Short mmCIF file of C-alpha atoms and ligand atoms in Angstrom, two decimals:
data_model
loop_
_atom_site.label_atom_id
_atom_site.label_comp_id
_atom_site.label_asym_id
_atom_site.label_seq_id
_atom_site.Cartn_x
_atom_site.Cartn_y
_atom_site.Cartn_z
CA MET A 21 8.99 -170.57 -32.69
CA CYS A 22 9.75 -172.45 -29.31
CA HIS A 23 13.22 -174.24 -28.86
CA SER A 24 11.83 -177.49 -28.54
CA CYS A 25 9.85 -176.99 -31.87
CA ALA A 26 12.87 -175.91 -33.87
CA TYR A 27 14.66 -178.90 -32.38
CA ASN A 28 11.97 -181.18 -33.59
CA LEU A 29 11.57 -179.69 -36.97
CA GLN A 30 15.62 -180.43 -37.38
CA GLY A 31 14.87 -183.91 -36.42
CA LEU A 32 12.13 -183.99 -39.01
CA ARG A 33 14.57 -182.66 -41.70
CA PHE A 34 17.14 -185.32 -40.88
CA THR A 35 14.43 -187.90 -41.13
CA ILE A 36 13.04 -186.79 -44.37
CA LEU A 37 16.76 -186.55 -45.91
CA ASN A 38 17.42 -189.97 -44.70
CA LEU A 39 14.14 -191.34 -46.12
CA LEU A 40 14.93 -189.68 -49.64
CA LEU A 41 18.54 -191.21 -49.52
CA LEU A 42 17.05 -194.53 -48.71
CA CYS A 43 14.44 -194.17 -51.36
CA SER A 44 16.80 -193.23 -53.97
CA CYS A 45 19.07 -196.03 -53.27
CA THR A 46 16.09 -198.57 -53.19
CA LEU A 47 15.13 -196.99 -56.68
CA ILE A 48 18.35 -197.58 -58.06
CA LEU A 49 18.51 -200.98 -56.93
CA LEU A 50 14.99 -201.83 -58.30
CA PRO A 51 14.67 -203.26 -61.56
CA GLY A 52 11.96 -201.00 -62.29
CA PHE A 53 14.04 -197.79 -61.82
CA PHE A 54 14.50 -197.03 -65.17
CA GLU A 55 10.86 -197.08 -65.56
CA ILE A 56 10.16 -194.88 -62.55
CA THR A 57 12.96 -192.36 -63.24
CA PRO A 58 11.34 -190.65 -66.58
CA LEU A 59 8.00 -190.87 -64.69
CA LEU A 60 9.30 -189.01 -61.81
CA THR A 61 10.73 -186.33 -63.96
CA ARG A 62 7.50 -186.27 -65.80
CA VAL A 63 5.41 -185.73 -62.88
CA ILE A 64 7.62 -183.04 -61.43
CA GLY A 65 7.58 -181.13 -64.76
CA LEU A 66 3.85 -181.56 -65.14
CA ARG A 67 2.65 -178.54 -63.10
CA ASP A 68 4.88 -176.28 -65.10
CA ALA A 69 4.15 -178.25 -68.31
CA PHE A 70 0.40 -177.65 -67.86
CA HIS A 71 0.45 -174.06 -67.14
CA ASP A 72 -0.96 -173.04 -70.28
CA LEU A 73 -3.94 -174.63 -69.28
CA ASP A 74 -4.08 -172.26 -66.15
CA ASN A 75 -7.10 -170.43 -65.88
CA HIS A 76 -8.89 -171.12 -69.23
CA CYS A 77 -12.14 -170.52 -67.39
CA GLN A 78 -10.90 -167.88 -65.07
CA SER A 79 -13.51 -165.30 -66.28
CA ALA A 80 -16.43 -167.89 -66.16
CA LYS A 81 -19.30 -166.53 -63.88
CA PRO A 82 -21.35 -168.56 -61.69
CA ILE A 83 -25.16 -168.39 -62.12
CA THR A 84 -26.45 -165.16 -60.61
CA ALA A 85 -28.90 -164.60 -58.08
CA SER A 86 -31.19 -162.84 -60.74
CA GLU A 87 -31.07 -165.94 -63.06
CA PHE A 88 -32.01 -168.22 -60.34
CA HIS A 89 -35.01 -165.94 -59.51
CA ASP A 90 -36.06 -166.17 -63.25
CA ARG A 91 -35.91 -169.99 -62.97
CA GLN A 92 -38.02 -169.80 -59.75
CA ARG A 93 -40.74 -167.31 -61.66
CA ARG A 94 -40.85 -169.54 -64.72
CA LEU A 95 -41.42 -172.63 -62.50
CA ALA A 96 -44.21 -170.74 -60.58
CA GLU A 97 -45.91 -169.59 -63.81
CA THR A 98 -45.81 -173.35 -65.08
CA LEU A 99 -47.31 -174.54 -61.86
CA LEU A 100 -50.14 -172.43 -61.97
CA ASP A 101 -50.78 -173.20 -65.87
CA LEU A 102 -50.88 -176.98 -64.76
CA ASN A 103 -53.39 -176.05 -61.73
CA ALA A 104 -50.53 -177.57 -59.24
CA SER A 105 -50.05 -176.29 -55.87
CA ALA A 106 -46.05 -177.30 -55.55
CA TYR A 107 -43.08 -178.43 -56.97
CA ILE A 108 -40.79 -180.55 -54.52
CA ALA A 109 -37.23 -181.65 -55.00
CA GLU A 110 -34.49 -183.21 -52.57
CA PRO A 111 -31.11 -181.77 -52.73
CA GLY A 112 -29.73 -182.89 -56.11
CA ALA A 113 -29.55 -181.65 -59.60
CA SER A 114 -32.96 -179.85 -59.84
CA ALA A 115 -33.10 -178.40 -56.42
CA GLN A 116 -29.38 -177.19 -57.42
CA TYR A 117 -31.00 -175.63 -60.56
CA PHE A 118 -34.12 -173.87 -58.95
CA GLY A 119 -32.60 -173.22 -55.48
CA ASN A 120 -28.83 -173.74 -55.46
CA ILE A 121 -28.99 -176.66 -53.14
CA SER A 122 -26.71 -179.62 -54.35
CA THR A 123 -25.94 -182.70 -52.67
CA ALA A 124 -22.57 -181.08 -51.88
CA SER A 125 -24.09 -178.38 -49.89
CA TRP A 126 -26.59 -180.74 -48.15
CA LYS A 127 -26.04 -184.71 -48.10
CA LEU A 128 -29.00 -187.16 -48.31
CA SER A 129 -30.13 -188.53 -45.09
CA GLU A 130 -33.07 -190.47 -43.81
CA ARG A 131 -34.44 -187.07 -42.68
CA PRO A 132 -36.03 -185.15 -45.54
CA LEU A 133 -34.66 -181.82 -46.35
CA LEU A 134 -36.92 -180.41 -49.21
CA LEU A 135 -37.07 -177.46 -51.46
CA ILE A 136 -40.46 -176.46 -51.84
CA ILE A 137 -41.67 -173.92 -54.54
CA THR A 138 -45.19 -172.73 -54.69
CA PRO A 139 -46.99 -170.12 -57.18
CA HIS A 140 -48.49 -166.96 -55.71
CA LEU A 141 -50.79 -164.64 -57.83
CA VAL A 142 -49.68 -161.01 -57.17
CA ASN A 143 -52.31 -159.85 -59.47
CA ASP A 144 -54.02 -160.83 -62.63
CA SER A 145 -50.87 -160.89 -64.75
CA GLN A 146 -48.09 -161.20 -62.09
CA VAL A 147 -46.97 -164.72 -60.53
CA GLU A 148 -44.33 -165.02 -57.62
CA ALA A 149 -42.56 -168.01 -56.71
CA LYS A 150 -42.65 -168.62 -52.79
CA VAL A 151 -39.29 -170.50 -51.88
CA SER A 152 -39.73 -172.88 -48.70
CA ILE A 153 -37.22 -175.19 -47.24
CA LEU A 154 -38.52 -178.12 -45.04
CA THR A 155 -35.85 -178.92 -42.59
CA PRO A 156 -35.41 -181.21 -39.51
CA HIS A 157 -35.90 -178.78 -36.61
CA PHE A 158 -32.61 -179.72 -34.97
CA GLU A 159 -30.92 -178.94 -38.25
CA ALA A 160 -32.54 -175.58 -38.90
CA THR A 161 -29.61 -173.41 -38.05
CA ARG A 162 -27.53 -175.18 -40.82
CA ALA A 163 -30.46 -175.27 -43.07
CA LYS A 164 -30.52 -171.49 -42.67
CA LEU A 165 -26.91 -171.30 -44.08
CA LEU A 166 -27.80 -172.83 -47.45
CA PRO A 167 -27.03 -170.31 -50.05
CA VAL A 168 -30.71 -170.32 -51.58
CA PRO A 169 -31.17 -167.28 -53.94
CA SER A 170 -34.55 -165.88 -52.89
CA GLU A 171 -35.15 -162.70 -50.68
CA ASP A 172 -37.63 -164.27 -48.49
CA VAL A 173 -36.96 -168.00 -47.78
CA ASN A 174 -39.73 -169.50 -45.65
CA TYR A 175 -38.05 -172.29 -43.25
CA ILE A 176 -40.62 -174.89 -42.20
CA GLU A 177 -38.98 -176.96 -39.46
CA TRP A 178 -40.45 -180.50 -38.43
CA ARG A 179 -39.54 -181.99 -34.92
CA GLU A 180 -38.44 -185.57 -34.71
CA GLU A 181 -42.13 -186.73 -33.17
CA GLU A 182 -43.79 -184.99 -36.32
CA ASN A 183 -44.64 -186.48 -39.69
CA PRO A 184 -42.43 -184.17 -41.89
CA TYR A 185 -45.03 -184.46 -45.13
CA GLU A 186 -47.66 -183.46 -42.88
CA VAL A 187 -45.68 -180.53 -41.80
CA ALA A 188 -44.81 -179.45 -45.14
CA ALA A 189 -48.72 -180.01 -46.41
CA SER A 190 -49.80 -177.48 -43.89
CA VAL A 191 -48.13 -174.57 -45.99
CA LEU A 192 -49.19 -176.07 -49.41
CA PRO A 193 -51.96 -173.97 -51.37
CA MET A 194 -55.08 -176.25 -51.92
CA ARG A 195 -54.80 -177.29 -55.53
CA LYS A 196 -54.97 -180.72 -56.92
CA THR A 197 -51.90 -181.49 -57.85
CA VAL A 198 -48.15 -181.71 -56.38
CA TYR A 199 -45.13 -182.52 -58.45
CA LEU A 200 -42.19 -184.19 -57.07
CA ASP A 201 -38.67 -184.11 -58.95
CA ASP A 202 -38.28 -187.31 -60.52
CA SER A 203 -35.01 -188.15 -58.40
CA ALA A 204 -36.99 -187.77 -55.22
CA ARG A 205 -36.59 -191.21 -53.30
CA LEU A 206 -39.82 -193.58 -52.89
CA PHE A 207 -40.23 -193.11 -49.24
CA ILE A 208 -40.54 -189.13 -49.76
CA SER A 209 -43.00 -189.92 -52.51
CA SER A 210 -45.29 -192.38 -50.60
CA GLY A 211 -44.94 -190.02 -47.42
CA PHE A 212 -46.46 -187.33 -49.20
CA GLN A 213 -49.03 -189.59 -50.82
CA GLN A 214 -50.33 -190.55 -47.24
CA ALA A 215 -50.00 -187.17 -45.96
CA LEU A 216 -52.02 -185.41 -49.09
CA GLN A 217 -55.14 -187.36 -49.28
CA HIS A 218 -57.08 -184.87 -51.31
CA ALA A 219 -54.04 -183.99 -53.62
CA GLN A 220 -52.54 -185.95 -56.36
CA VAL A 221 -48.66 -186.43 -55.95
CA SER A 222 -47.05 -186.88 -59.49
CA PRO A 223 -43.64 -187.02 -60.87
CA SER A 224 -43.03 -183.80 -62.76
CA PRO A 225 -44.24 -183.41 -66.30
CA SER A 226 -42.43 -182.30 -69.53
CA GLU A 227 -43.42 -178.74 -68.95
CA ILE A 228 -41.49 -178.52 -65.90
CA ARG A 229 -38.50 -180.84 -66.88
CA GLU A 230 -38.01 -178.58 -70.07
CA ILE A 231 -37.35 -175.69 -67.74
CA ARG A 232 -34.00 -177.30 -66.82
CA GLN A 233 -33.53 -179.27 -69.84
CA ARG A 234 -33.19 -175.79 -72.15
CA LYS A 235 -30.21 -174.16 -71.14
CA SER A 236 -29.56 -170.33 -70.74
CA ASN A 237 -26.80 -168.14 -72.35
CA ALA A 238 -24.98 -168.12 -68.89
CA GLU A 239 -25.37 -172.23 -68.78
CA ILE A 240 -23.96 -172.52 -72.15
CA GLU A 241 -21.03 -170.17 -71.46
CA LEU A 242 -20.34 -172.55 -68.37
CA LEU A 243 -20.58 -175.80 -70.47
CA LYS A 244 -18.40 -174.31 -73.39
CA CYS A 245 -15.66 -173.52 -70.86
CA ALA A 246 -15.67 -176.69 -69.05
CA ASN A 247 -15.65 -178.64 -72.28
CA GLU A 248 -13.02 -176.57 -73.71
CA ALA A 249 -10.61 -176.84 -70.82
CA THR A 250 -11.10 -180.64 -71.09
CA LEU A 251 -10.19 -180.89 -74.47
CA LEU A 252 -7.20 -178.76 -73.90
CA ALA A 253 -5.96 -180.99 -71.17
CA ILE A 254 -6.56 -184.23 -73.18
CA ARG A 255 -4.33 -182.28 -76.02
CA ALA A 256 -1.65 -181.29 -73.16
CA VAL A 257 -1.30 -184.89 -72.02
CA HIS A 258 -1.18 -186.48 -75.59
CA LYS A 259 1.90 -184.29 -76.02
CA ARG A 260 3.60 -186.04 -72.97
CA MET A 261 2.60 -189.52 -73.56
CA TYR A 262 5.11 -192.32 -74.26
CA ILE A 263 5.12 -196.12 -75.60
CA GLY A 264 5.18 -198.47 -72.50
CA MET A 265 3.33 -195.82 -70.18
CA LYS A 266 0.88 -197.38 -67.97
CA GLU A 267 -3.02 -196.45 -68.21
CA SER A 268 -2.89 -195.31 -64.53
CA VAL A 269 0.04 -192.99 -65.05
CA ALA A 270 -1.80 -191.36 -68.13
CA SER A 271 -4.89 -191.19 -66.03
CA GLY A 272 -3.05 -189.66 -63.21
CA MET A 273 -1.59 -186.93 -65.59
CA MET A 274 -4.94 -186.22 -66.73
CA SER A 275 -6.45 -185.55 -63.51
CA MET A 276 -3.65 -183.20 -62.85
CA ALA A 277 -4.14 -181.39 -66.12
CA LEU A 278 -8.00 -180.98 -65.56
CA GLN A 279 -7.15 -179.77 -62.21
CA THR A 280 -4.75 -177.15 -63.42
CA ALA A 281 -7.25 -176.18 -66.16
CA GLY A 282 -9.64 -175.10 -63.26
CA LEU A 283 -12.10 -178.05 -63.17
CA GLU A 284 -13.53 -179.93 -60.37
CA GLY A 285 -13.73 -183.48 -59.96
CA GLY A 286 -11.95 -183.95 -63.35
CA SER A 287 -11.17 -187.59 -64.24
CA CYS A 288 -10.63 -189.70 -67.28
CA LEU A 289 -11.58 -193.25 -68.06
CA THR A 290 -7.88 -194.24 -69.76
CA LEU A 291 -7.90 -197.26 -71.83
CA PHE A 292 -5.11 -198.66 -73.89
CA GLY A 293 -5.21 -201.10 -77.22
CA GLU A 294 -7.90 -203.68 -76.74
CA ASN A 295 -9.02 -202.44 -73.30
CA ALA A 296 -10.82 -199.77 -75.16
CA ALA A 297 -13.07 -202.34 -76.64
CA LEU A 298 -14.93 -202.48 -73.00
CA PRO A 299 -16.66 -199.13 -73.25
CA HIS A 300 -16.60 -198.63 -69.58
CA GLY A 301 -13.10 -200.16 -68.81
CA SER A 302 -11.42 -203.50 -68.08
CA GLY A 303 -9.98 -202.85 -64.41
CA SER A 304 -6.24 -203.97 -65.82
CA ASP A 305 -3.55 -201.58 -65.88
CA ARG A 306 -2.14 -202.00 -69.44
CA ALA A 307 1.10 -200.43 -70.89
CA LEU A 308 0.56 -198.50 -74.04
CA GLY A 309 1.92 -200.74 -76.99
CA LYS A 310 3.49 -199.49 -80.10
CA ASN A 311 0.43 -200.31 -82.15
CA ASP A 312 -2.25 -199.30 -79.78
CA PHE A 313 -4.74 -196.38 -79.74
CA ALA A 314 -5.31 -194.77 -76.38
CA LEU A 315 -8.88 -193.99 -75.43
CA PHE A 316 -9.54 -190.93 -73.02
CA ASP A 317 -13.13 -190.14 -72.04
CA CYS A 318 -12.95 -187.30 -69.39
CA VAL A 319 -15.36 -185.27 -67.17
CA GLY A 320 -15.05 -182.29 -64.87
CA SER A 321 -17.09 -179.55 -63.73
CA LEU A 322 -17.10 -175.58 -63.64
CA HIS A 323 -19.62 -173.98 -61.15
CA GLY A 324 -21.73 -176.97 -61.07
CA TYR A 325 -21.77 -177.55 -65.20
CA HIS A 326 -19.99 -180.69 -66.40
CA SER A 327 -17.94 -181.52 -69.34
CA ASP A 328 -17.52 -185.02 -71.39
CA VAL A 329 -15.19 -185.27 -74.10
CA THR A 330 -13.69 -188.51 -75.49
CA ARG A 331 -10.69 -188.89 -77.68
CA THR A 332 -8.88 -191.84 -79.32
CA VAL A 333 -5.37 -190.99 -79.88
CA ALA A 334 -2.27 -192.33 -81.26
CA LEU A 335 1.39 -191.12 -80.73
CA TYR A 336 3.58 -190.02 -83.90
CA GLN A 337 5.69 -193.48 -83.11
CA THR A 338 2.42 -195.55 -83.10
CA LYS A 339 2.17 -198.12 -86.05
CA VAL A 340 -1.63 -197.96 -86.31
CA PRO A 341 -2.83 -201.15 -88.07
CA PRO A 342 -4.73 -199.65 -91.11
CA GLU A 343 -8.05 -201.19 -90.24
CA HIS A 344 -7.92 -199.38 -86.77
CA ARG A 345 -7.16 -196.33 -88.71
CA ALA A 346 -10.12 -196.89 -90.87
CA ILE A 347 -12.34 -197.54 -87.95
CA TRP A 348 -11.42 -194.27 -86.51
CA GLY A 349 -12.15 -192.42 -89.82
CA ASP A 350 -15.65 -194.05 -89.82
CA VAL A 351 -16.27 -193.08 -86.16
CA HIS A 352 -15.42 -189.51 -86.91
CA PHE A 353 -17.56 -189.51 -89.86
CA ALA A 354 -20.54 -190.83 -88.02
CA GLN A 355 -20.10 -188.09 -85.53
CA THR A 356 -20.01 -185.54 -88.10
CA VAL A 357 -23.16 -187.01 -89.77
CA ALA A 358 -25.08 -186.75 -86.40
CA SER A 359 -23.97 -183.32 -85.97
CA ARG A 360 -25.59 -182.34 -89.12
CA VAL A 361 -28.80 -184.03 -88.39
CA ALA A 362 -29.31 -182.48 -84.98
CA LEU A 363 -31.35 -179.53 -85.72
CA ALA A 364 -33.99 -177.80 -83.68
CA GLY A 365 -37.21 -179.80 -84.68
CA THR A 366 -35.48 -183.25 -85.26
CA ILE A 367 -36.59 -186.19 -83.16
CA THR A 368 -33.91 -187.42 -80.65
CA GLN A 369 -34.04 -190.97 -81.86
CA ASP A 370 -33.41 -189.88 -85.58
CA VAL A 371 -29.92 -188.37 -84.70
CA ASP A 372 -28.85 -191.69 -83.11
CA ALA A 373 -30.32 -193.36 -86.32
CA ALA A 374 -28.41 -191.02 -88.59
CA ALA A 375 -24.90 -192.21 -87.02
CA ARG A 376 -25.98 -195.85 -86.77
CA SER A 377 -27.09 -196.17 -90.29
CA PHE A 378 -23.82 -194.81 -91.74
CA LEU A 379 -21.87 -197.18 -89.34
CA ASP A 380 -24.07 -200.00 -90.75
CA LEU A 381 -23.29 -199.02 -94.26
CA THR A 382 -19.50 -199.35 -93.21
CA GLY A 383 -20.46 -203.06 -92.09
CA ARG A 384 -19.50 -202.37 -88.57
CA GLY A 385 -22.63 -200.92 -87.12
CA SER A 386 -23.41 -203.86 -84.86
CA TYR A 387 -20.18 -202.84 -82.95
CA PHE A 388 -21.93 -199.52 -82.13
CA THR A 389 -23.38 -201.10 -79.06
CA HIS A 390 -24.71 -197.95 -77.05
CA ARG A 391 -26.77 -194.93 -77.57
CA LEU A 392 -25.27 -192.01 -79.41
CA GLY A 393 -25.64 -189.50 -76.44
CA HIS A 394 -27.10 -187.92 -73.38
CA GLY A 395 -28.25 -184.65 -72.36
CA ILE A 396 -25.54 -182.75 -70.14
CA GLY A 397 -25.74 -179.84 -67.78
CA LEU A 398 -25.68 -179.80 -64.04
CA GLU A 399 -25.57 -183.41 -64.37
CA THR A 400 -23.07 -185.36 -66.60
CA HIS A 401 -26.00 -187.65 -68.15
CA GLU A 402 -29.38 -186.08 -67.97
CA GLU A 403 -32.41 -186.07 -70.11
CA PRO A 404 -33.13 -185.68 -73.03
CA TYR A 405 -31.15 -188.63 -74.57
CA LEU A 406 -30.28 -189.31 -78.20
CA ARG A 407 -31.04 -192.93 -78.55
CA GLY A 408 -33.33 -195.33 -80.48
CA GLY A 409 -36.97 -195.08 -78.92
CA SER A 410 -36.49 -191.62 -77.53
CA LEU A 411 -39.13 -189.24 -79.11
CA ASP A 412 -38.30 -185.85 -77.57
CA ILE A 413 -38.24 -182.89 -80.02
CA ILE A 414 -34.71 -181.09 -80.30
CA GLN A 415 -35.08 -177.45 -79.17
CA THR A 416 -33.04 -174.43 -78.74
CA GLY A 417 -30.84 -174.48 -75.61
CA HIS A 418 -30.67 -178.34 -75.62
CA THR A 419 -27.26 -179.96 -74.88
CA PHE A 420 -26.13 -183.42 -75.89
CA SER A 421 -23.13 -185.62 -76.20
CA ASN A 422 -22.43 -186.75 -79.65
CA GLU A 423 -20.54 -189.99 -79.05
CA PRO A 424 -20.22 -192.79 -81.71
CA GLY A 425 -18.07 -195.54 -80.86
CA ILE A 426 -16.84 -198.85 -82.43
CA TYR A 427 -16.03 -201.83 -80.04
CA ILE A 428 -14.47 -204.89 -81.27
CA GLU A 429 -13.60 -207.05 -78.10
CA GLY A 430 -10.07 -208.34 -77.84
CA LYS A 431 -9.12 -206.19 -80.58
CA VAL A 432 -9.96 -202.31 -80.69
CA GLY A 433 -12.16 -199.52 -79.28
CA VAL A 434 -12.54 -196.30 -80.76
CA ARG A 435 -15.04 -193.66 -79.42
CA LEU A 436 -15.04 -189.77 -80.36
CA GLU A 437 -17.18 -187.52 -78.16
CA ASP A 438 -18.01 -183.91 -78.35
CA CYS A 439 -20.78 -182.29 -76.68
CA PHE A 440 -23.22 -179.73 -78.42
CA TYR A 441 -25.76 -177.35 -77.93
CA ILE A 442 -28.68 -175.79 -80.08
CA ASP A 443 -28.23 -172.21 -80.68
CA SER A 444 -31.08 -169.64 -81.27
CA SER A 445 -31.13 -170.39 -85.01
CA GLY A 446 -31.70 -174.03 -84.44
CA GLN A 447 -28.13 -175.07 -85.39
CA SER A 448 -25.90 -177.36 -83.42
CA ILE A 449 -22.77 -176.09 -82.40
CA PHE A 450 -20.19 -177.99 -80.78
CA LEU A 451 -19.35 -177.13 -76.92
CA THR A 452 -15.58 -177.44 -77.96
CA GLU A 453 -15.79 -175.34 -81.10
CA GLY A 454 -13.92 -172.55 -79.27
CA VAL A 455 -10.67 -174.73 -79.41
CA GLY A 456 -11.33 -176.38 -82.74
CA GLY A 457 -14.25 -178.82 -82.04
CA GLN A 458 -13.98 -182.23 -83.28
CA ALA A 459 -10.63 -184.01 -83.69
CA LEU A 460 -8.80 -184.09 -86.78
CA SER A 461 -6.86 -187.22 -86.58
CA PRO A 462 -5.65 -189.77 -84.03
CA TRP A 463 -2.50 -187.71 -83.87
CA ASP A 464 -4.26 -184.39 -83.72
CA PRO A 465 -7.14 -184.81 -81.25
C1 NAG B 25 -24.65 -170.93 -54.86
O1 NAG B 25 -24.17 -171.82 -53.95
C2 NAG B 25 -22.70 -171.73 -54.06
C3 NAG B 25 -22.16 -172.92 -53.13
O2 NAG B 25 -22.68 -174.01 -53.28
C4 NAG B 25 -22.26 -170.36 -53.57
O3 NAG B 25 -20.86 -170.18 -53.95
C5 NAG B 25 -23.00 -169.32 -54.65
O4 NAG B 25 -22.61 -168.09 -54.57
C6 NAG B 25 -24.21 -169.49 -54.57
N1 NAG B 25 -25.00 -168.79 -55.56
C7 NAG B 25 -26.06 -167.83 -55.38
C8 NAG B 25 -26.17 -167.02 -56.66
O5 NAG B 25 -26.36 -167.22 -54.12
C1 NAG B 26 -57.60 -175.43 -62.99
O1 NAG B 26 -58.49 -175.65 -62.03
C2 NAG B 26 -59.77 -174.67 -62.47
C3 NAG B 26 -60.56 -174.48 -61.25
O2 NAG B 26 -60.04 -175.23 -60.15
C4 NAG B 26 -60.54 -175.23 -63.69
O3 NAG B 26 -61.49 -174.43 -63.91
C5 NAG B 26 -59.47 -175.31 -64.78
O4 NAG B 26 -60.01 -175.99 -65.98
C6 NAG B 26 -58.37 -176.20 -64.38
N1 NAG B 26 -57.11 -176.15 -65.40
C7 NAG B 26 -56.72 -177.20 -65.77
C8 NAG B 26 -55.60 -177.03 -66.78
O5 NAG B 26 -56.81 -178.31 -65.35
C1 NAG B 27 -49.03 -156.54 -61.27
O1 NAG B 27 -48.14 -156.37 -60.34
C2 NAG B 27 -46.68 -155.82 -60.86
C3 NAG B 27 -45.83 -155.93 -59.66
O2 NAG B 27 -46.25 -155.53 -58.26
C4 NAG B 27 -46.90 -154.54 -61.51
O3 NAG B 27 -45.77 -154.13 -62.09
C5 NAG B 27 -48.15 -154.61 -62.60
O4 NAG B 27 -48.27 -153.45 -63.13
C6 NAG B 27 -49.26 -155.18 -61.97
N1 NAG B 27 -50.17 -155.41 -63.06
C7 NAG B 27 -51.66 -155.20 -62.97
C8 NAG B 27 -52.31 -155.52 -64.15
O5 NAG B 27 -52.07 -154.65 -61.96
#
């Protein structure tokens, strides 16, 4: 280390020491000091406190290259069955599913970068998937660094003066339909419609969407671990809550717990008391009152697969009004009812209706203002949905959230959410089952 650096470092240390002294004096003088001190000691102790969450998912394995190959082959077989020439997706959940290209590895811009999968007949019984990436010419070097699991990726480069869709069209087999992923932007869709005058450009049909909807065992394992870790994080924070703490403080503790548990992008909607009556929050930073429930709606991800768990909790010293306690019990029972009804072969809207009719019986059905659940996987919310008017048939490998709630504005909000999957025997199993599944009571989440 050079002399002047050492000198600077000493200067720095001195400054930091001064700052610390100044801060602690200011703290003592501030009226809020007695609020901040327990907060500081709590935050300092948190990393240690959450160490039991460490690496809950340490043994979880990302999706292997051979599973990606299977997905591509299944897609190719489906395309051939449908007489389609290609499936095309922009970076996003579907391109991540078939080609490992998420928006984290390639941000969307006005210049299309596309995953194109085309089917090729090897012989009468064997279909192969050909994986191509359409990339801007000047970005080709970066595109080739994308970790696309395929032995032989074909990079198609379009130059600034060219029409990218016409360049892509030159490699497509001549069949009548090209399927575009549902999340592709409108200009991509119209670009292809103009460039492919003789083909039909359509949104992907259910046969293709179903491939991603029905999860493999490896995907279920990742979803289980992500959801278990999320629930463990909620329980760890619940033990460290206190009357008077702010929503922002609890939410900060939750983010730290989710991170310690090994999840990416972990965060919780954190709502105390009547704030929880607005399902997506109020924007105020309420302190936890002695009669309040606290609602945590938490998400995070593990190797791309998402968690979504909600708990409505009370502390031992909380005096929960009897009506609120009753609401909690009803929401819990509605969740149980829905999970009994959600079997392979059931129509999705019937699961929503089962939870809703029970809450109607309690006289509070009108306060259950949202759908019962959504699919979950590479996206937190994805198809299919458990809602009135939805006619999908539940199948093995489907994954859903089961999240009934009662929201009485100005008073109270209760939501309980566990995600579940349909196992090979057609039963629904909570993804949180490995750590106990559903909450037992507001005190035992
Ligand atoms: C998929 O991409 C991620 C980075 O986004 C990479 O870590 C992983 O190894 C890739 N998977 C395969 C099978 O190539
Ligand atoms: C696919 O195309 C072939 C000929 O082009 C036709 O005989 C067949 O009926 C088509 N199949 C479907 C499902 O449209
Ligand atoms: C088709 O090709 C595959 C792989 O190349 C081979 O294993 C299979 O036996 C072939 N089937 C027929 C009917 O030729």
